[in-house]
Amino acid sequence: MTLKTRVAMAATLVASLCGISASATELVIATVNNGHMIEMQKLGKNFEAANPDIKLKWVTLEEGALRQRVTTDIATKGGQFDVMTIGMYETPIWGKKGWLKELKGDASYDADDILPAMKDGLSVGGKMYAAPFYGESSMLMYRKDLTDKAGIKFADRPTWDQVRDAAAKIHDPKNGVYGICLRGKPGWGDNMAFLSTMANSYGAQWFDMKWKPQLESKPWKDAVTMYVELLTKYGPPGSSANSFNEILALYNEGKCGMWIDATIAASFITDPKQSKVADKVAFAQGPYAVTQKGANWLWAWALAIPAGTKNADAAQKFINWATSKDYINLVGKTNGWAHVPTGTRKSTYANPEFQKAAVFAAAEKAAIDSANPNDSTLPKSPYVGVQFAAIPEFQAIGIAVGQQMSAALAGKTTIDAALKASQTAAEREMKKGGYYK
């Protein structure tokens, strides 16, 4: 017996002793490097123990790098990944192109338990092409101690005028408190995620039914004017560079009287280990002006199977596990119910343990339930999406418009000039895409 043969036999024996099948399917999973996904990676050993014929291989990237890698791979049919973490923007576009496999849960999966807004946002023609791992909307989070002191009582969904009046009353920069904190950093998923919902509530839309950009319309101007006024008068210095993480740090230090952003923030600002004002936070729905349609966004980080994978059955089995009720229960028992991935299933919000651990649960669910990606604007629109339009050209348009809005906020250009430049950039991209001449 040769040395090479002995080594091969020893390796087979070790694999056998470790409970690993010599012919195990390797499932390559591309995901984002945030807390919920890192936890999924840690708990993956439970899936492997239950499925010894499947080995998980993780490719964990920051958000921008993830988007670039999976987009390049799926568009070129590269076949690097068996499971991809994608969002509500990519899913309808790629599903329609035939780049994703339709998802079909097993008998125990209970697809009817998935929140309707999440299911609809990840489906095309009634077929699901991605399963939500965690979901979110946006809402108003505010310092109740400050509003009580100022005699302010918010309705369940306040108006933007009420928010402006409240910001003026609680703004106290001498004592380190700013009336309101909002995203200003440019990006289609950054300042434009917030500004799109604000504009929706003023009756705006990205494109009319002929795909003509509408960025110089009165509703857009009214929304951006209010936005700039709020942050220049009652916001922290340097707002044009602030994104989620910067504002989260300010809020947890007690420096923001109000914040309108992702519902996922609620779990951080109510955590006494992170927040100095954890016991002073209250919630309301996203503000509106002339309509409540599209006043709060809708997003999910979801798991999908690229059409080119050779391991579709194993990939489906993994997605069924990672987005199941059992997985949420596993996280609850392992790490506590305040740390489960939220925004996906009705049963999570019906769970008394979750309700007790998450003071924001009811407000978060109401926000998610009210968001409709198929009907998010007052005038009829040709696109799917609340805070984005699910067309390939939107990324470039959103980035260009975001830069203009950030410049207007920083005082480097006027609101009118910023909107005009935004309209020009949007028209150029849409004509290039062949939407109209």
XYZ file of C-alpha atoms in Angstrom:
437
model
C 0.000 0.000 0.000
C 1.482 3.343 -1.039
C 1.812 6.324 1.274
C -0.648 8.262 -0.921
C -3.265 5.496 -0.526
C -2.784 5.411 3.231
C -3.246 9.201 3.480
C -6.455 9.002 1.402
C -7.819 6.189 3.588
C -6.956 8.091 6.757
C -8.731 11.191 5.455
C -11.834 9.151 4.632
C -11.761 7.593 8.117
C -11.419 11.003 9.811
C -14.305 12.377 7.737
C -16.398 9.358 8.666
C -15.594 9.706 12.369
C -16.522 13.388 12.248
C -19.883 12.550 10.686
C -19.001 14.187 7.385
C -20.046 12.482 4.195
C -17.225 12.074 1.704
C -19.646 13.240 -0.998
C -21.123 16.174 0.974
C -22.570 18.983 -1.126
C -20.713 22.257 -0.541
C -23.186 25.135 -0.442
C -21.568 28.517 -1.079
C -23.537 31.336 0.593
C -22.873 35.016 -0.124
C -24.070 37.280 2.658
C -23.675 40.714 4.239
C -21.538 41.314 7.331
C -24.207 42.596 9.701
C -25.119 41.194 13.106
C -28.080 39.037 12.111
C -26.131 37.355 9.307
C -23.048 36.765 11.474
C -25.374 35.006 13.917
C -26.819 32.894 11.078
C -23.260 31.838 10.245
C -22.614 30.798 13.879
C -25.871 28.857 14.089
C -25.193 27.163 10.747
C -23.621 24.268 12.654
C -27.158 23.297 13.708
C -28.173 23.018 10.046
C -25.077 20.965 9.208
C -25.746 18.616 12.141
C -29.274 17.995 10.853
C -28.038 17.709 7.244
C -24.664 15.886 7.329
C -24.687 15.629 3.523
C -24.453 19.456 3.189
C -21.461 21.621 4.119
C -21.847 25.398 4.349
C -19.195 27.711 2.929
C -19.652 31.398 3.765
C -18.559 34.423 1.735
C -19.243 37.385 4.032
C -18.871 40.911 2.614
C -19.786 44.488 3.476
C -22.958 45.711 1.797
C -21.445 47.535 -1.189
C -18.998 44.729 -1.987
C -21.733 42.101 -1.628
C -24.007 43.892 -4.092
C -21.184 44.230 -6.622
C -20.089 40.579 -6.335
C -23.528 38.979 -6.563
C -24.694 41.328 -9.339
C -21.614 40.572 -11.455
C -21.898 36.846 -10.784
C -25.577 36.516 -11.643
C -25.416 38.764 -14.719
C -22.436 36.841 -16.152
C -23.787 33.435 -15.038
C -20.560 32.993 -13.083
C -21.971 30.300 -10.817
C -19.839 31.217 -7.781
C -22.751 31.121 -5.320
C -25.578 28.719 -4.458
C -27.389 31.120 -2.104
C -27.286 34.910 -2.382
C -28.313 37.582 0.099
C -30.172 40.218 -1.921
C -32.810 42.870 -1.255
C -36.189 44.037 -2.449
C -34.568 46.118 -5.167
C -32.842 43.221 -6.947
C -35.457 40.495 -6.417
C -38.239 41.672 -8.788
C -35.721 42.710 -11.464
C -33.787 39.447 -11.397
C -36.898 37.300 -10.941
C -38.452 38.817 -14.052
C -35.247 38.178 -16.031
C -35.271 34.495 -15.036
C -32.024 34.829 -13.072
C -33.506 33.374 -9.858
C -35.194 30.080 -9.068
C -38.730 30.201 -7.704
C -38.740 29.315 -4.001
C -40.936 26.517 -2.750
C -41.004 25.871 0.978
C -41.589 22.381 2.366
C -44.760 21.323 4.228
C -43.561 22.758 7.552
C -42.352 26.090 6.146
C -45.695 27.945 6.488
C -45.313 30.582 3.765
C -48.691 32.053 4.806
C -47.024 33.159 8.065
C -44.762 35.571 6.153
C -45.930 39.189 6.434
C -47.845 40.115 3.236
C -45.732 43.234 2.560
C -42.562 41.131 2.617
C -44.031 38.367 0.485
C -45.308 40.827 -2.137
C -42.033 42.760 -2.277
C -40.064 39.568 -2.960
C -42.456 38.119 -5.555
C -43.084 38.477 -9.275
C -46.403 37.351 -10.723
C -47.369 35.720 -7.434
C -44.182 33.618 -7.278
C -41.606 34.167 -4.515
C -38.018 34.512 -5.704
C -36.404 35.375 -2.356
C -37.299 34.570 1.261
C -37.001 37.339 3.875
C -34.316 36.768 6.518
C -35.134 40.035 8.248
C -37.283 42.947 7.176
C -37.816 46.561 8.060
C -39.797 49.691 7.406
C -39.150 53.203 8.708
C -40.790 55.106 11.560
C -40.498 58.131 13.827
C -38.472 57.499 16.985
C -38.519 60.300 19.536
C -37.489 61.331 23.030
C -40.714 61.185 25.005
C -39.145 63.021 27.966
C -38.473 66.015 25.703
C -41.858 66.008 23.961
C -43.671 65.661 27.304
C -41.730 68.607 28.697
C -42.659 70.677 25.615
C -46.324 69.612 25.832
C -46.189 67.757 22.499
C -48.414 64.766 21.791
C -47.920 62.960 18.524
C -50.739 61.270 16.655
C -50.112 57.672 15.642
C -48.991 59.083 12.261
C -48.124 62.792 12.598
C -47.895 65.319 9.776
C -44.627 66.846 8.621
C -45.832 70.243 9.862
C -46.294 68.741 13.344
C -42.808 67.257 13.184
C -41.333 70.634 12.198
C -43.172 72.373 15.065
C -41.960 69.731 17.527
C -38.375 70.031 16.267
C -38.482 73.791 16.863
C -39.718 73.319 20.444
C -37.231 70.651 21.539
C -34.179 71.998 19.668
C -31.675 72.956 22.385
C -28.153 72.936 20.902
C -26.673 74.773 23.912
C -27.469 71.682 25.958
C -26.400 69.285 23.212
C -29.854 68.334 21.931
C -30.850 68.766 18.280
C -34.527 68.851 17.338
C -34.266 66.247 14.593
C -31.692 63.967 12.978
C -32.147 62.671 9.409
C -29.930 61.046 6.796
C -27.948 63.405 4.586
C -25.193 61.211 3.184
C -25.687 60.728 -0.580
C -26.722 57.332 -1.935
C -29.715 55.584 -3.532
C -30.155 53.530 -0.369
C -28.984 56.307 1.919
C -30.388 59.852 1.872
C -32.655 58.900 -1.040
C -34.277 56.029 0.875
C -35.459 58.602 3.392
C -36.172 61.413 0.908
C -38.188 59.167 -1.419
C -40.628 58.291 1.367
C -40.863 61.940 2.374
C -41.512 62.943 -1.238
C -44.113 60.162 -1.637
C -46.053 61.639 1.271
C -46.080 65.023 -0.472
C -47.673 63.366 -3.520
C -44.474 62.898 -5.540
C -43.308 60.020 -7.732
C -40.031 59.156 -9.442
C -41.592 58.562 -12.885
C -45.024 59.070 -14.420
C -46.814 56.335 -16.399
C -44.758 57.211 -19.486
C -41.514 56.781 -17.477
C -40.823 60.512 -17.578
C -38.839 61.611 -14.453
C -40.797 63.981 -12.196
C -38.045 65.546 -10.069
C -38.954 69.162 -10.872
C -42.572 68.687 -9.796
C -44.113 70.731 -6.977
C -44.373 67.741 -4.586
C -40.631 67.049 -4.887
C -39.802 70.725 -4.345
C -42.121 70.944 -1.313
C -40.592 67.828 0.247
C -36.978 68.844 -0.311
C -37.687 72.373 0.943
C -39.088 70.957 4.205
C -36.157 68.539 4.500
C -33.526 71.257 4.091
C -35.383 73.577 6.488
C -35.622 70.888 9.164
C -31.953 69.997 9.134
C -30.487 73.477 8.655
C -32.610 74.952 11.454
C -33.006 72.044 13.875
C -30.492 69.358 12.876
C -26.933 68.621 14.024
C -23.969 70.247 12.254
C -22.651 68.316 9.258
C -25.960 66.563 8.521
C -25.062 66.208 4.840
C -22.498 63.551 5.832
C -24.670 61.648 8.321
C -26.013 58.177 7.608
C -27.607 55.505 9.799
C -24.554 54.719 11.923
C -23.624 58.359 12.572
C -27.166 59.215 13.661
C -27.437 56.058 15.768
C -24.352 57.170 17.712
C -25.826 60.672 18.194
C -29.189 59.285 19.299
C -27.665 56.867 21.791
C -25.725 59.768 23.308
C -29.016 61.634 23.815
C -28.301 64.262 21.165
C -31.340 63.707 18.872
C -34.845 64.714 19.857
C -36.365 62.859 16.880
C -35.152 60.462 14.232
C -36.988 58.987 11.229
C -35.181 55.916 9.951
C -35.172 52.122 9.719
C -37.308 50.277 12.258
C -34.279 48.073 12.994
C -32.805 51.082 14.849
C -35.425 50.640 17.577
C -33.710 47.524 18.911
C -30.468 49.499 19.389
C -31.825 52.730 20.884
C -33.931 50.812 23.432
C -30.969 48.673 24.537
C -29.594 50.068 27.837
C -26.194 48.560 27.025
C -25.941 50.838 23.977
C -28.218 53.803 24.629
C -28.160 56.466 27.361
C -31.823 57.231 26.595
C -33.100 53.639 26.267
C -35.965 54.213 28.706
C -37.038 57.528 27.138
C -37.848 56.395 23.586
C -41.324 56.344 22.009
C -42.495 55.574 18.484
C -44.925 56.830 15.839
C -45.465 56.024 12.167
C -43.603 57.816 9.390
C -44.888 61.403 8.973
C -47.002 62.446 5.991
C -48.001 65.651 4.193
C -50.855 65.133 1.693
C -50.976 61.319 1.590
C -49.980 58.387 3.784
C -49.098 56.328 0.691
C -45.413 55.475 0.613
C -44.714 57.475 3.785
C -42.489 54.711 5.180
C -40.149 52.475 3.299
C -39.998 48.709 2.929
C -36.856 46.607 2.795
C -35.767 43.047 3.394
C -32.463 41.270 3.356
C -33.524 38.033 1.735
C -32.054 34.727 0.583
C -32.342 33.663 -3.058
C -31.126 30.872 -5.334
C -29.387 31.889 -8.583
C -30.755 30.030 -11.601
C -27.298 28.713 -12.509
C -26.611 26.754 -9.314
C -26.073 22.992 -9.512
C -27.127 22.626 -5.873
C -30.677 23.982 -6.002
C -32.226 21.333 -3.729
C -29.624 21.833 -1.004
C -29.952 25.622 -1.369
C -33.738 25.417 -0.977
C -33.310 23.236 2.117
C -30.956 25.807 3.678
C -33.244 28.757 2.897
C -36.201 26.882 4.390
C -34.174 26.458 7.589
C -32.715 29.989 7.826
C -36.029 31.802 7.218
C -38.255 29.462 9.261
C -40.182 29.896 12.500
C -37.848 27.289 14.015
C -34.796 29.422 13.215
C -36.333 32.485 14.893
C -37.134 30.346 17.958
C -33.549 29.060 17.951
C -32.161 32.617 18.034
C -34.664 33.564 20.762
C -33.589 30.665 22.944
C -29.882 31.110 22.195
C -29.497 34.899 22.398
C -32.759 36.246 23.819
C -35.916 37.459 22.095
C -34.714 41.056 21.749
C -32.109 39.776 19.264
C -34.204 37.724 16.833
C -34.399 38.782 13.162
C -37.627 40.782 12.912
C -39.955 41.993 10.198
C -40.641 38.692 8.474
C -43.279 36.515 10.193
C -46.656 37.097 11.831
C -45.850 34.466 14.470
C -42.866 36.498 15.739
C -45.122 39.432 16.596
C -47.722 37.125 18.172
C -45.101 35.613 20.479
C -45.528 36.926 24.073
C -41.797 36.545 24.763
C -40.954 38.762 21.782
C -43.624 41.318 22.720
C -42.165 41.537 26.208
C -38.573 41.922 25.000
C -39.279 44.362 22.141
C -41.156 47.524 23.197
C -41.100 48.641 19.557
C -42.790 45.486 18.194
C -46.272 46.911 17.581
C -45.020 50.107 15.915
C -42.583 48.173 13.719
C -45.236 45.718 12.535
C -47.727 48.536 11.833
C -45.107 50.295 9.687
C -44.282 47.150 7.716
C -47.958 46.278 7.233
C -48.763 49.753 5.881
C -46.024 49.732 3.216
C -47.167 48.575 -0.210
C -44.466 48.353 -2.913
C -47.134 47.924 -5.599
C -49.048 51.098 -4.677
C -46.714 53.591 -3.021
C -47.493 56.882 -4.765
C -50.547 59.138 -4.952
C -50.460 59.441 -8.761
C -50.283 56.065 -10.494
C -46.698 54.948 -11.151
C -45.296 52.273 -13.510
C -42.736 50.880 -11.039
C -42.631 48.566 -8.023
C -40.947 49.824 -4.852
C -41.569 52.313 -2.061
C -38.225 54.089 -1.555
C -36.828 53.008 -4.929
C -38.024 52.045 -8.390
C -37.195 48.416 -9.166
C -35.575 49.042 -12.556
C -31.856 48.539 -13.370
C -31.352 52.246 -14.119
C -32.463 53.365 -10.662
C -29.127 52.815 -8.926
C -27.355 55.335 -11.165
C -30.277 57.790 -10.943
C -30.563 57.463 -7.163
C -26.843 58.047 -6.678
C -26.874 61.158 -8.906
C -29.969 62.624 -7.216
C -28.594 61.797 -3.761
C -25.464 63.810 -4.490
C -27.550 66.805 -5.561
C -29.756 66.614 -2.441
C -26.707 66.399 -0.181
C -25.200 69.426 -1.919
C -28.435 71.394 -1.429
C -28.462 70.468 2.249
C -24.850 71.583 2.628
C -25.683 74.923 0.966
C -23.453 74.249 -2.043
C -26.372 74.653 -4.462
C -29.977 75.830 -4.373
C -32.923 73.463 -4.097
C -34.169 74.498 -7.558
C -30.740 73.946 -9.133
C -30.358 70.573 -7.383
C -33.746 69.376 -8.635
C -33.054 70.618 -12.163
C -29.704 68.774 -12.259
C -31.446 65.686 -10.840
C -34.119 65.808 -13.554
C -31.456 66.118 -16.257
C -29.493 63.141 -14.877
C -32.639 61.022 -14.579
C -33.812 61.858 -18.110
C -30.390 60.955 -19.511
C -30.410 57.510 -17.847
C -34.010 56.754 -18.840
C -33.451 57.748 -22.476
C -30.265 55.659 -22.524
C -32.321 52.737 -21.176
C -34.828 53.145 -24.000
C -37.817 54.038 -21.808
C -38.705 57.020 -24.001
C -37.138 59.263 -26.661
